[in-house]
Coordinates of C-alpha atoms in Angstrom, one line a residue:
M864 CA 71.9 12.9 38.1
R865 CA 73.4 11.0 40.9
I866 CA 75.5 13.8 42.7
V867 CA 77.9 13.4 45.7
F868 CA 78.7 16.4 47.7
A869 CA 81.5 17.1 49.5
G870 CA 82.2 20.3 51.8
T871 CA 82.6 21.2 55.4
P872 CA 82.4 24.9 56.7
E873 CA 79.7 27.6 55.9
F874 CA 80.8 28.3 52.6
A875 CA 79.6 25.1 51.5
V876 CA 76.3 25.6 52.9
P877 CA 74.3 27.6 50.2
T878 CA 75.6 25.3 47.3
L879 CA 74.4 22.2 49.1
R880 CA 71.0 23.9 50.0
A881 CA 70.6 25.2 46.5
L882 CA 71.0 21.5 45.2
I883 CA 68.5 20.5 47.4
A884 CA 66.2 23.1 46.5
S885 CA 66.6 22.8 42.9
G886 CA 65.5 18.9 43.0
H887 CA 69.0 17.7 42.8
P888 CA 69.7 16.6 46.6
P889 CA 72.9 14.5 46.6
C890 CA 72.8 11.0 47.0
A891 CA 75.6 11.3 49.5
V892 CA 77.6 14.1 51.4
Y893 CA 81.1 14.0 52.5
T894 CA 82.4 16.5 55.4
Q895 CA 85.2 16.3 57.5
P896 CA 85.1 14.8 61.1
D897 CA 83.4 16.2 64.0
R898 CA 85.8 18.6 65.8
P899 CA 86.0 20.9 68.8
A900 CA 84.2 24.0 68.4
G901 CA 83.3 27.3 69.9
R902 CA 84.5 28.7 73.3
G903 CA 83.7 25.5 75.1
R904 CA 85.5 23.4 72.4
K905 CA 82.8 20.8 72.6
I906 CA 82.9 18.5 69.6
A907 CA 80.4 19.8 67.1
P908 CA 79.3 18.7 63.3
S909 CA 80.4 20.7 60.3
P910 CA 77.7 23.3 59.0
V911 CA 77.3 20.9 55.9
K912 CA 76.8 18.0 58.0
R913 CA 73.9 19.8 60.1
L914 CA 72.2 20.8 57.0
A915 CA 72.4 17.3 55.3
I916 CA 71.1 15.6 58.6
E917 CA 68.3 18.0 58.5
H918 CA 67.4 16.9 55.0
G919 CA 67.8 13.2 55.6
L920 CA 70.9 12.8 53.4
P921 CA 73.5 10.2 54.1
V922 CA 77.0 11.7 55.6
F923 CA 80.2 10.0 55.2
Q924 CA 83.3 11.5 57.5
P925 CA 86.4 9.8 56.3
A926 CA 89.6 11.6 58.1
S927 CA 91.1 10.6 54.5
L928 CA 90.0 9.7 51.2
K929 CA 93.4 8.0 50.3
G930 CA 92.5 4.3 51.2
P931 CA 91.0 1.7 48.9
E932 CA 88.2 1.1 50.8
E933 CA 87.0 4.8 50.5
R934 CA 87.3 4.5 46.7
E935 CA 85.2 1.2 46.9
R936 CA 82.6 3.1 49.1
L937 CA 82.3 5.9 46.6
V938 CA 82.1 3.4 43.5
A939 CA 79.2 1.8 45.3
L940 CA 77.2 5.0 45.2
E941 CA 77.3 5.1 41.6
P942 CA 78.0 9.0 41.4
D943 CA 77.5 11.0 38.0
L944 CA 79.2 13.9 39.5
M945 CA 81.3 15.1 42.5
V946 CA 80.6 18.6 43.7
V947 CA 83.2 19.8 45.8
V948 CA 83.0 23.1 48.2
A949 CA 85.8 24.1 50.8
Y950 CA 86.0 20.4 51.4
G951 CA 89.2 20.4 53.2
L952 CA 90.6 17.1 52.2
V953 CA 92.7 16.2 48.9
L954 CA 91.0 14.0 46.4
P955 CA 93.1 11.6 45.2
T956 CA 93.7 10.7 41.5
P957 CA 91.8 7.5 42.0
V958 CA 88.7 8.9 43.5
L959 CA 88.6 11.6 40.7
T960 CA 88.2 9.1 38.3
V961 CA 84.9 7.6 39.8
P962 CA 82.1 10.0 38.9
R963 CA 81.2 9.6 35.3
F964 CA 81.3 13.1 34.6
G965 CA 84.3 13.8 36.9
C966 CA 84.9 16.2 39.9
V967 CA 84.0 19.7 40.0
N968 CA 85.1 22.5 42.7
I969 CA 83.7 25.9 43.6
H970 CA 86.7 27.9 44.4
A971 CA 86.6 31.4 45.8
S972 CA 88.4 33.7 43.1
L973 CA 88.6 34.2 39.4
L974 CA 91.2 31.5 38.9
P975 CA 94.0 31.5 37.9
R976 CA 94.4 34.4 40.3
W977 CA 94.8 33.4 44.1
R978 CA 94.8 29.4 43.7
G979 CA 95.2 28.1 47.4
A980 CA 93.8 28.3 50.6
A981 CA 93.1 31.8 51.5
P982 CA 91.8 33.4 48.4
I983 CA 89.5 35.8 49.8
Q984 CA 91.9 37.3 52.4
R985 CA 94.6 37.5 49.7
A986 CA 92.5 39.5 47.4
I987 CA 91.7 41.9 50.0
L988 CA 95.3 42.1 51.3
A989 CA 96.3 42.7 47.7
G990 CA 93.9 45.6 47.3
D991 CA 92.0 43.7 44.4
R992 CA 89.0 45.7 43.2
E993 CA 87.4 42.5 41.7
T994 CA 86.9 38.9 42.8
G995 CA 84.4 36.2 42.0
V996 CA 83.9 32.2 42.0
T997 CA 85.2 29.6 39.4
L998 CA 83.9 26.2 38.7
M999 CA 86.8 24.0 37.6
R1000 CA 87.4 20.4 36.8
I1001 CA 89.6 18.7 39.9
E1002 CA 93.1 17.7 39.0
P1003 CA 95.7 16.4 41.0
R1004 CA 97.5 19.8 41.0
L1005 CA 96.1 22.3 43.3
D1006 CA 93.0 24.6 41.7
A1007 CA 94.7 23.8 38.3
G1008 CA 92.0 22.4 36.5
P1009 CA 90.0 23.5 33.4
M1010 CA 87.6 26.5 34.3
L1011 CA 83.9 25.7 33.4
G1012 CA 82.6 28.9 34.5
K1013 CA 83.1 32.1 36.3
R1014 CA 80.8 34.6 38.3
S1015 CA 82.3 38.1 39.1
C1016 CA 81.8 40.8 41.7
S1017 CA 83.5 44.0 43.1
I1018 CA 85.6 44.1 46.2
G1019 CA 84.3 47.5 48.1
D1020 CA 86.3 49.8 50.4
D1021 CA 84.3 48.4 53.2
D1022 CA 84.3 44.7 52.4
T1023 CA 85.7 42.3 55.0
T1024 CA 86.4 38.7 54.4
A1025 CA 82.8 37.8 56.2
S1026 CA 80.9 40.1 53.9
L1027 CA 82.8 38.9 50.7
H1028 CA 82.7 35.3 52.0
D1029 CA 78.9 35.4 52.2
R1030 CA 78.6 37.2 48.9
L1031 CA 80.7 34.7 47.2
A1032 CA 79.1 31.7 48.8
G1033 CA 75.7 32.7 47.4
L1034 CA 77.2 33.6 43.9
G1035 CA 79.0 29.9 43.6
A1036 CA 75.6 28.4 44.4
E1037 CA 73.7 30.4 41.6
M1038 CA 76.7 29.4 39.2
L1039 CA 76.3 25.7 39.9
I1040 CA 72.7 25.5 39.3
E1041 CA 73.0 27.4 36.2
L1042 CA 75.7 25.1 35.0
L1043 CA 74.3 22.0 36.3
P1044 CA 72.3 21.1 32.8
G1045 CA 75.6 21.6 31.0
L1046 CA 77.4 19.2 33.2
A1047 CA 74.8 16.6 33.2
A1048 CA 75.0 16.7 29.2
D1049 CA 78.8 16.9 29.5
R1050 CA 78.9 19.7 27.2
L1051 CA 80.8 22.3 29.2
A1052 CA 84.1 22.9 27.5
G1053 CA 86.7 23.8 30.0
E1054 CA 88.9 26.6 29.8
I1055 CA 92.8 26.0 30.4
Q1056 CA 94.0 28.1 32.7
D1057 CA 96.9 30.6 31.8
E1058 CA 100.0 29.5 34.0
S1059 CA 101.7 33.1 33.7
Q1060 CA 98.6 34.4 35.5
V1061 CA 98.7 32.2 38.4
T1062 CA 99.2 33.7 41.8
Y1063 CA 99.0 31.7 45.2
A1064 CA 96.9 32.4 48.3
E1065 CA 99.1 31.2 50.8
K1066 CA 97.3 30.1 54.3
I1067 CA 96.7 32.8 56.7
E1068 CA 98.8 32.9 59.6
K1069 CA 97.7 34.2 63.2
S1070 CA 101.1 36.1 63.3
E1071 CA 100.1 38.0 60.3
A1072 CA 97.2 39.9 62.5
R1073 CA 99.8 42.0 64.4
L1074 CA 99.5 45.5 62.8
D1075 CA 103.2 47.3 62.0
W1076 CA 102.1 51.1 62.3
Q1077 CA 105.1 51.8 60.2
K1078 CA 102.9 50.8 57.3
D1079 CA 100.8 52.9 55.4
A1080 CA 97.3 53.4 56.5
T1081 CA 95.5 51.8 53.6
S1082 CA 97.6 48.5 53.8
L1083 CA 96.3 48.3 57.6
S1084 CA 93.1 49.1 56.6
R1085 CA 93.4 46.1 54.3
R1086 CA 94.7 43.7 56.9
V1087 CA 91.8 44.9 59.5
R1088 CA 89.3 44.1 56.6
A1089 CA 91.1 40.9 55.7
F1090 CA 91.5 39.4 59.2
N1091 CA 87.6 40.1 59.9
P1092 CA 86.4 37.5 61.4
W1093 CA 89.9 35.4 61.8
P1094 CA 92.3 36.0 63.0
V1095 CA 91.2 39.5 64.0
A1096 CA 93.8 42.6 63.3
E1097 CA 95.5 43.2 66.7
T1098 CA 97.9 45.8 68.2
T1099 CA 99.4 46.4 71.9
L1100 CA 98.2 49.2 74.2
E1101 CA 100.8 49.4 77.1
G1102 CA 101.4 45.8 76.7
T1103 CA 98.0 44.6 76.4
V1104 CA 96.5 43.3 73.4
L1105 CA 93.8 45.2 71.4
R1106 CA 91.8 43.7 68.7
I1107 CA 90.6 46.1 66.0
W1108 CA 87.7 44.7 64.1
S1109 CA 86.9 47.9 62.0
A1110 CA 88.7 51.0 60.7
Q1111 CA 89.1 53.5 57.9
V1112 CA 91.7 55.5 56.3
L1113 CA 92.2 59.3 56.9
D1114 CA 94.8 61.0 54.6
P1115 CA 96.5 63.4 55.4
A1116 CA 97.4 63.0 58.9
P1117 CA 99.5 65.2 61.2
D1118 CA 103.1 64.5 61.6
A1119 CA 103.4 62.3 64.4
P1120 CA 105.3 59.0 65.2
P1121 CA 103.7 55.7 63.7
G1122 CA 101.5 54.4 66.5
S1123 CA 100.6 57.7 68.1
I1124 CA 97.0 58.3 69.0
I1125 CA 96.5 61.6 67.3
A1126 CA 92.9 62.0 68.3
C1127 CA 91.0 60.5 71.4
T1128 CA 87.7 62.5 72.2
K1129 CA 85.1 62.0 69.6
N1130 CA 87.1 59.3 67.4
L1131 CA 90.3 57.2 67.8
D1132 CA 92.9 58.1 65.1
V1133 CA 96.2 56.6 64.9
A1134 CA 99.2 58.0 63.0
C1135 CA 100.7 55.5 60.4
G1136 CA 103.9 55.5 58.1
R1137 CA 101.9 57.1 55.9
G1138 CA 98.4 58.8 56.6
A1139 CA 96.3 57.6 59.4
L1140 CA 93.8 55.1 60.6
R1141 CA 90.5 55.8 62.5
I1142 CA 89.8 52.8 64.4
L1143 CA 86.0 52.2 64.7
E1144 CA 85.5 48.8 66.7
V1145 CA 87.9 47.3 69.1
Q1146 CA 87.6 44.5 71.7
P1147 CA 89.9 44.6 74.8
P1148 CA 91.1 41.3 76.4
G1149 CA 88.4 39.1 77.8
K1150 CA 85.6 41.6 76.8
R1151 CA 83.0 42.1 73.8
R1152 CA 83.6 44.0 70.6
M1153 CA 82.6 47.8 71.2
S1154 CA 82.4 50.8 69.4
A1155 CA 85.9 53.0 69.7
K1156 CA 83.3 55.5 71.2
D1157 CA 82.8 53.3 74.1
F1158 CA 86.1 52.4 74.5
L1159 CA 87.2 56.0 74.6
N1160 CA 84.7 56.7 77.3
A1161 CA 86.4 54.1 79.8
H1162 CA 90.0 55.0 78.7
A1163 CA 92.3 57.8 78.8
L1164 CA 94.5 57.6 75.6
A1165 CA 95.9 61.3 75.4
G1166 CA 99.8 60.9 74.6
K1167 CA 99.5 57.3 74.4
R1168 CA 100.7 55.1 71.6
L1169 CA 99.7 51.8 70.0
G1170 CA 102.3 49.2 69.1
T1171 CA 104.2 49.4 72.7

């Protein structure tokens, strides 16, 4: 089967690697154009492009797939199937009709829950106890196509977007390889999504990372986990931004104004609207991530309040 693969970030890498290892290397790889990355903001290839080049696969990087010339190039590849994983570009309807068995997408949620851009983060923020990956046929509507397969996993109390991202990326790769024979035989019956169960995972905005200490400790803990590794939860300490990489819920808590530092000797505990949050790892401006203990060794916090 001639497979065209389309993906860009690290989430897509396990699937491309699995296709190569299974003896089904794509006849072409589509990925987004090289962009600035890292502290130096130097132009860099996507993780998918790096893996494709390593294995000698043809790489295409159009800024858009909307032009007729891009459809013609895809037609010339004579694909049987197009596999999309976090590509980041919309596939226009004329492109969807090119592969013989259509286009499929690996989405990081159990559809129809969490269609959209940030399913992992939104699942953690909502307090979901389970998530997973869905293989679906691509239709013009966002993440609305028939579902061809699902794999689920639990969301632990200490799961972050980073840890869940890696687990789901591997789960999606395994699922695709298991379902590939059915795709090749065109015998996977798609399950229509129940529109009454749809929720949307809106794109994460950096402004969401600021912690509101009036909120309860559980919801604040979810924000810390959901925004690791980006944009990273943050608060202020005497007007200076302090990033919070990990924390855990304490309950009950002393009666203190939200944001008050209620312990700062062995642990860094902060009062919330309900309960308290024990901060485990922080990052001051211009410095590396460090344990709360190391931060306390260098800062006198008694009587101080976060969010001010």
